[in-house]
Coordinates of C-alpha atoms in Angstrom, one line a residue:
M1 CA 0.0 0.0 0.0
L2 CA 2.8 2.4 0.9
Y3 CA 4.6 1.6 -2.3
R4 CA 1.5 2.4 -4.3
L5 CA 1.0 5.7 -2.4
N6 CA 4.6 6.7 -3.2
H7 CA 3.8 6.6 -6.9
Y8 CA 0.6 8.6 -6.5
A9 CA 2.6 11.1 -4.4
G10 CA 5.2 11.3 -7.1
L11 CA 2.5 12.3 -9.6
V12 CA 1.1 14.9 -7.2
I13 CA 4.6 16.4 -6.7
A14 CA 5.2 16.2 -10.5
G15 CA 2.0 18.2 -11.0
C16 CA 3.2 20.8 -8.6
F17 CA 6.5 21.1 -10.4
F18 CA 4.6 21.4 -13.7
G19 CA 2.5 24.1 -12.1
T20 CA 5.5 26.4 -12.0
I21 CA 5.4 26.7 -15.8
S22 CA 2.6 29.3 -15.8
T23 CA 4.4 31.4 -13.2
F24 CA 7.8 31.2 -14.9
S25 CA 6.1 32.0 -18.2
A26 CA 4.3 35.1 -16.8
V27 CA 7.5 36.5 -15.3
L28 CA 9.4 35.9 -18.5
R29 CA 6.6 37.3 -20.7
D30 CA 6.6 40.5 -18.6
N31 CA 10.3 40.8 -19.3
N32 CA 9.6 40.6 -23.1
I33 CA 10.8 37.0 -23.6
S34 CA 8.6 35.5 -26.3
A35 CA 6.5 32.3 -26.1
F36 CA 8.7 30.7 -28.7
Q37 CA 12.0 31.4 -26.8
Q38 CA 10.5 30.2 -23.6
S39 CA 9.3 26.9 -25.1
F40 CA 12.5 26.2 -27.0
S41 CA 14.8 27.2 -24.1
R42 CA 13.2 25.0 -21.5
S43 CA 13.5 21.9 -23.6
F44 CA 17.0 22.8 -24.9
F45 CA 18.4 23.6 -21.5
A46 CA 16.8 20.4 -20.1
L47 CA 18.8 18.5 -22.8
L48 CA 22.0 20.2 -21.5
Y49 CA 21.3 19.2 -17.9
L50 CA 20.8 15.6 -19.0
L51 CA 24.0 15.6 -21.1
V52 CA 25.9 16.7 -18.1
F53 CA 24.3 13.9 -16.0
F54 CA 25.2 11.3 -18.6
Y55 CA 28.8 12.5 -18.8
Y56 CA 29.2 12.5 -15.0
K57 CA 27.7 9.1 -14.7
K58 CA 29.4 7.8 -17.8
M59 CA 26.0 6.6 -19.0
R60 CA 25.3 5.6 -22.6
F61 CA 22.1 7.2 -24.0
V62 CA 22.0 5.4 -27.4
I63 CA 18.7 3.9 -28.5
D64 CA 17.7 1.6 -31.3
L65 CA 17.1 3.4 -34.6
K66 CA 13.7 1.8 -35.0
E67 CA 12.6 3.5 -31.8
L68 CA 13.3 7.0 -33.2
K69 CA 9.9 7.1 -34.9
Y70 CA 8.1 6.8 -31.6
Y71 CA 10.3 9.4 -29.9
S72 CA 10.0 11.8 -32.8
L73 CA 6.2 11.5 -32.8
L74 CA 6.1 12.1 -29.0
G75 CA 8.4 15.1 -29.5
L76 CA 6.1 16.5 -32.2
V77 CA 3.0 16.0 -29.9
M78 CA 4.7 17.9 -27.1
A79 CA 5.9 20.7 -29.4
A80 CA 2.4 21.0 -31.0
I81 CA 0.8 21.4 -27.6
G82 CA 2.9 24.5 -26.8
F83 CA 2.6 25.9 -30.3
F84 CA -1.2 25.5 -30.5
E85 CA -1.7 26.8 -26.9
N86 CA 0.4 29.9 -27.6
T87 CA -1.3 30.5 -31.0
A88 CA -4.7 30.3 -29.4
V89 CA -3.8 33.0 -26.9
S90 CA -2.1 35.1 -29.5
I91 CA -5.1 35.2 -31.8
G92 CA -7.3 36.6 -29.0
T93 CA -8.9 33.5 -27.5
P94 CA -9.8 34.2 -23.9
V95 CA -7.4 32.5 -21.5
A96 CA -10.3 31.0 -19.6
I97 CA -11.4 29.1 -22.7
V98 CA -7.9 27.9 -23.4
V99 CA -7.6 26.6 -19.8
L100 CA -11.0 24.9 -19.8
L101 CA -10.4 23.1 -23.1
L102 CA -6.7 22.2 -22.4
Y103 CA -7.8 20.6 -19.2
T104 CA -10.5 18.5 -20.8
Q105 CA -7.5 16.2 -20.8
P106 CA -8.9 13.8 -18.1
V107 CA -12.0 13.2 -20.4
W108 CA -9.8 12.3 -23.3
T109 CA -7.4 10.3 -21.1
T110 CA -10.4 8.2 -19.9
I111 CA -11.5 7.5 -23.5
F112 CA -8.1 6.7 -24.8
G113 CA -7.1 4.7 -21.8
K114 CA -10.1 2.5 -22.3
I115 CA -9.5 2.1 -26.1
F116 CA -5.7 1.8 -26.2
L117 CA -4.7 0.5 -22.8
K118 CA -7.9 -1.5 -22.1
E119 CA -8.2 0.1 -18.7
R120 CA -11.4 -0.5 -16.7
I121 CA -13.6 2.5 -16.0
D122 CA -15.4 2.0 -12.8
S123 CA -18.0 4.3 -11.2
V124 CA -15.4 6.0 -8.9
K125 CA -13.2 7.0 -11.9
K126 CA -16.2 8.3 -13.8
V127 CA -17.2 10.4 -10.8
A128 CA -13.6 11.6 -10.3
V129 CA -13.3 12.8 -13.9
L130 CA -16.7 14.5 -13.7
I131 CA -15.8 16.3 -10.5
S132 CA -12.4 17.3 -11.8
F133 CA -13.9 18.8 -14.9
C134 CA -16.4 20.7 -12.8
G135 CA -13.5 22.1 -10.9
I136 CA -11.7 23.3 -14.0
F137 CA -15.1 24.8 -15.2
L138 CA -15.3 26.9 -12.0
I139 CA -11.7 27.9 -12.1
S140 CA -11.9 29.1 -15.7
K141 CA -15.2 31.1 -15.1
V142 CA -16.1 30.8 -18.8
W143 CA -19.6 32.2 -18.2
T144 CA -18.0 35.6 -17.9
I145 CA -16.9 35.5 -21.5
S146 CA -19.0 37.5 -24.0
S147 CA -17.4 36.2 -27.3
V148 CA -15.5 33.2 -28.5
N149 CA -12.8 32.9 -31.2
Y150 CA -13.7 29.7 -32.9
G151 CA -10.2 29.1 -34.4
G152 CA -8.7 29.4 -30.9
F153 CA -11.5 27.2 -29.5
I154 CA -10.5 24.4 -31.9
L155 CA -6.8 24.8 -31.3
S156 CA -7.4 24.7 -27.5
L157 CA -9.5 21.6 -27.8
V158 CA -6.8 19.9 -29.9
C159 CA -4.3 20.8 -27.1
G160 CA -6.5 18.9 -24.6
V161 CA -6.6 15.9 -26.9
L162 CA -2.8 16.0 -27.5
L163 CA -2.0 16.4 -23.8
S164 CA -3.9 13.1 -23.2
V165 CA -2.0 11.5 -26.1
E166 CA 1.3 12.7 -24.5
F167 CA 0.4 11.1 -21.2
I168 CA -0.5 7.8 -22.8
M169 CA 2.7 7.7 -25.0
I170 CA 4.9 8.4 -22.0
K171 CA 3.2 5.6 -20.0
E172 CA 3.9 3.2 -22.9
L173 CA 7.5 4.3 -22.9
S174 CA 7.8 3.8 -19.2
L175 CA 7.1 0.1 -19.6
K176 CA 10.2 -0.3 -21.8
P177 CA 13.6 -1.2 -20.3
H178 CA 15.4 2.1 -21.0
H179 CA 16.6 4.3 -18.1
F180 CA 14.0 7.0 -17.6
L181 CA 16.5 9.8 -18.3
V182 CA 17.5 8.3 -21.6
S183 CA 13.9 8.3 -22.7
I184 CA 13.3 11.8 -21.5
F185 CA 16.4 13.0 -23.3
W186 CA 15.3 11.6 -26.7
F187 CA 11.7 13.0 -26.6
Y188 CA 13.1 16.4 -25.5
M189 CA 15.5 16.2 -28.4
F190 CA 12.7 15.9 -30.8
R191 CA 10.6 18.4 -28.9
S192 CA 13.3 21.0 -29.3
I193 CA 13.6 20.3 -33.1
F194 CA 9.9 20.5 -33.7
T195 CA 9.5 23.6 -31.5
G196 CA 12.1 25.2 -33.7
V197 CA 10.3 24.2 -36.9
L198 CA 6.9 25.4 -35.5
G199 CA 8.5 28.6 -34.3
C200 CA 9.7 29.3 -37.8
I201 CA 6.2 28.6 -39.1
S202 CA 4.7 30.9 -36.5
G203 CA 7.2 33.6 -37.5
I204 CA 5.9 33.5 -41.1
L205 CA 2.3 33.7 -39.9
T206 CA 2.8 36.6 -37.5
D207 CA 5.4 39.3 -36.7
N208 CA 4.3 39.6 -33.1
Q209 CA 7.6 39.5 -31.2
I210 CA 6.0 38.4 -27.9
V211 CA 5.0 35.3 -29.7
T212 CA 7.9 34.6 -32.1
G213 CA 10.8 36.7 -31.0
F214 CA 14.2 35.4 -30.0
T215 CA 17.2 37.3 -28.4
F216 CA 20.4 36.5 -26.7
S217 CA 20.5 40.0 -25.1
L218 CA 19.1 39.0 -21.8
S219 CA 20.0 40.0 -18.3
L220 CA 21.7 37.5 -16.0
E221 CA 18.5 37.2 -14.0
M222 CA 16.6 36.2 -17.1
W223 CA 19.1 33.6 -18.0
I224 CA 18.9 32.1 -14.5
L225 CA 15.1 32.1 -14.8
L226 CA 15.3 30.2 -18.1
L227 CA 17.7 27.7 -16.6
L228 CA 15.3 27.2 -13.6
F229 CA 12.4 27.0 -16.0
A230 CA 14.1 24.0 -17.6
F231 CA 15.3 22.3 -14.4
I232 CA 12.2 22.5 -12.2
P233 CA 9.3 21.4 -14.5
M234 CA 11.2 19.8 -17.4
V235 CA 13.8 17.8 -15.5
L236 CA 12.5 17.3 -11.9
G237 CA 8.8 17.3 -12.9
M238 CA 9.1 15.0 -15.9
S239 CA 11.5 12.6 -14.0
L240 CA 8.9 12.1 -11.2
F241 CA 6.1 11.9 -13.7
Y242 CA 7.9 9.3 -15.8
K243 CA 8.9 7.1 -12.9
S244 CA 5.4 7.2 -11.3
V245 CA 3.1 6.9 -14.4
K246 CA 4.3 3.3 -15.0
Y247 CA 2.5 2.1 -11.8
V248 CA -0.7 4.2 -11.8
P249 CA -3.8 3.7 -14.1
I250 CA -3.7 6.3 -16.8
I251 CA -7.2 7.5 -16.0
S252 CA -6.1 8.3 -12.4
V253 CA -3.0 10.0 -13.8
G254 CA -5.2 12.3 -15.9
V255 CA -7.1 13.4 -12.8
I256 CA -4.1 13.8 -10.5
L257 CA -2.2 15.9 -13.1
L258 CA -4.9 18.6 -12.7
M259 CA -2.6 19.5 -9.7
E260 CA -0.7 21.4 -12.4
P261 CA -3.3 24.2 -12.9
L262 CA -4.3 24.2 -9.3
S263 CA -0.7 24.6 -8.0
G264 CA -0.1 27.2 -10.7
I265 CA -2.9 29.3 -9.2
V266 CA -1.3 29.0 -5.7
Y267 CA 2.1 30.1 -7.1
G268 CA 0.4 33.0 -8.9
Y269 CA -1.2 34.1 -5.7
I270 CA 2.0 33.8 -3.6
I271 CA 4.6 35.0 -6.2
L272 CA 2.7 37.3 -8.6
G273 CA 0.0 38.6 -6.2
E274 CA -2.8 37.4 -8.5
G275 CA -6.3 37.3 -7.0
V276 CA -8.0 34.2 -5.9
G277 CA -11.8 34.3 -5.9
L278 CA -14.6 32.1 -4.5
F279 CA -15.0 30.1 -7.7
T280 CA -11.2 29.4 -7.8
V281 CA -11.3 28.1 -4.3
L282 CA -14.4 25.9 -5.0
G283 CA -12.9 24.6 -8.2
G284 CA -9.6 23.8 -6.5
G285 CA -11.5 22.0 -3.8
L286 CA -13.3 19.8 -6.4
I287 CA -10.0 18.9 -8.0
L288 CA -8.5 17.9 -4.7
I289 CA -11.6 15.7 -4.0
A290 CA -11.3 14.1 -7.4
S291 CA -7.6 13.4 -6.8
L292 CA -8.4 11.8 -3.4
L293 CA -11.0 9.6 -4.9
V294 CA -8.6 8.0 -7.4
V295 CA -5.8 7.7 -4.8
K296 CA -8.0 6.0 -2.3
R297 CA -9.4 3.8 -5.1

């Protein structure tokens, strides 16, 4: 029982590490560092951290050529999530809509988990997914929005689907015999490549520098933030996620990983001084209840 709880705790902590992404991104954005540079830098610097580790441990990180297709597809999925999410926001889609549709992820994870991993969906999991979605609905406060950008709506919904695909693909990888850091290295390698490609495409579509800009003329503080941005969510968070997801049903994973937006709200309140209203508190409470349901199950 304790062994099982350790893996659930690992996912909770991973979600809290992932939750730092929105806070890092907000601080970097306010210092005119573009969405593209943020996305590329955190995967690129994560690669450097891993290379240093491999060198220090004298660890080989070679994989079979036939596995490159899977890693490249996962890297493309990860890059596309960031690209579509940033694009949806940049074309004027309300952030609340983006958040709500991105975190429809537990719904898609439940569907895909049943289809591809043959996981059993019992009544507790169904209730947990429903409660967690209600929590995200309250946090996003979509009823306050007067108009919807349908292009952004579709992109955000695609992000939610792709996020679920990412979780399932990583779970499948976790069942293979590779060291977890070797697998993480390779899908980050392809994430970096595809982020660069999609960034170039974005540069053709828009000249908005806060979306597509890139500069080396940054202060020391900003470089340190970018390095931390890579280390905390991309190395620490992904390592915990990868090691834990192997032992937890993917449907439960989808619910527990809603700790990411929930912890992001807490960090925003503590670090950025962002307001937290009644609906945010209620929504957060529902997410916690949903997470407890799948853990106790």
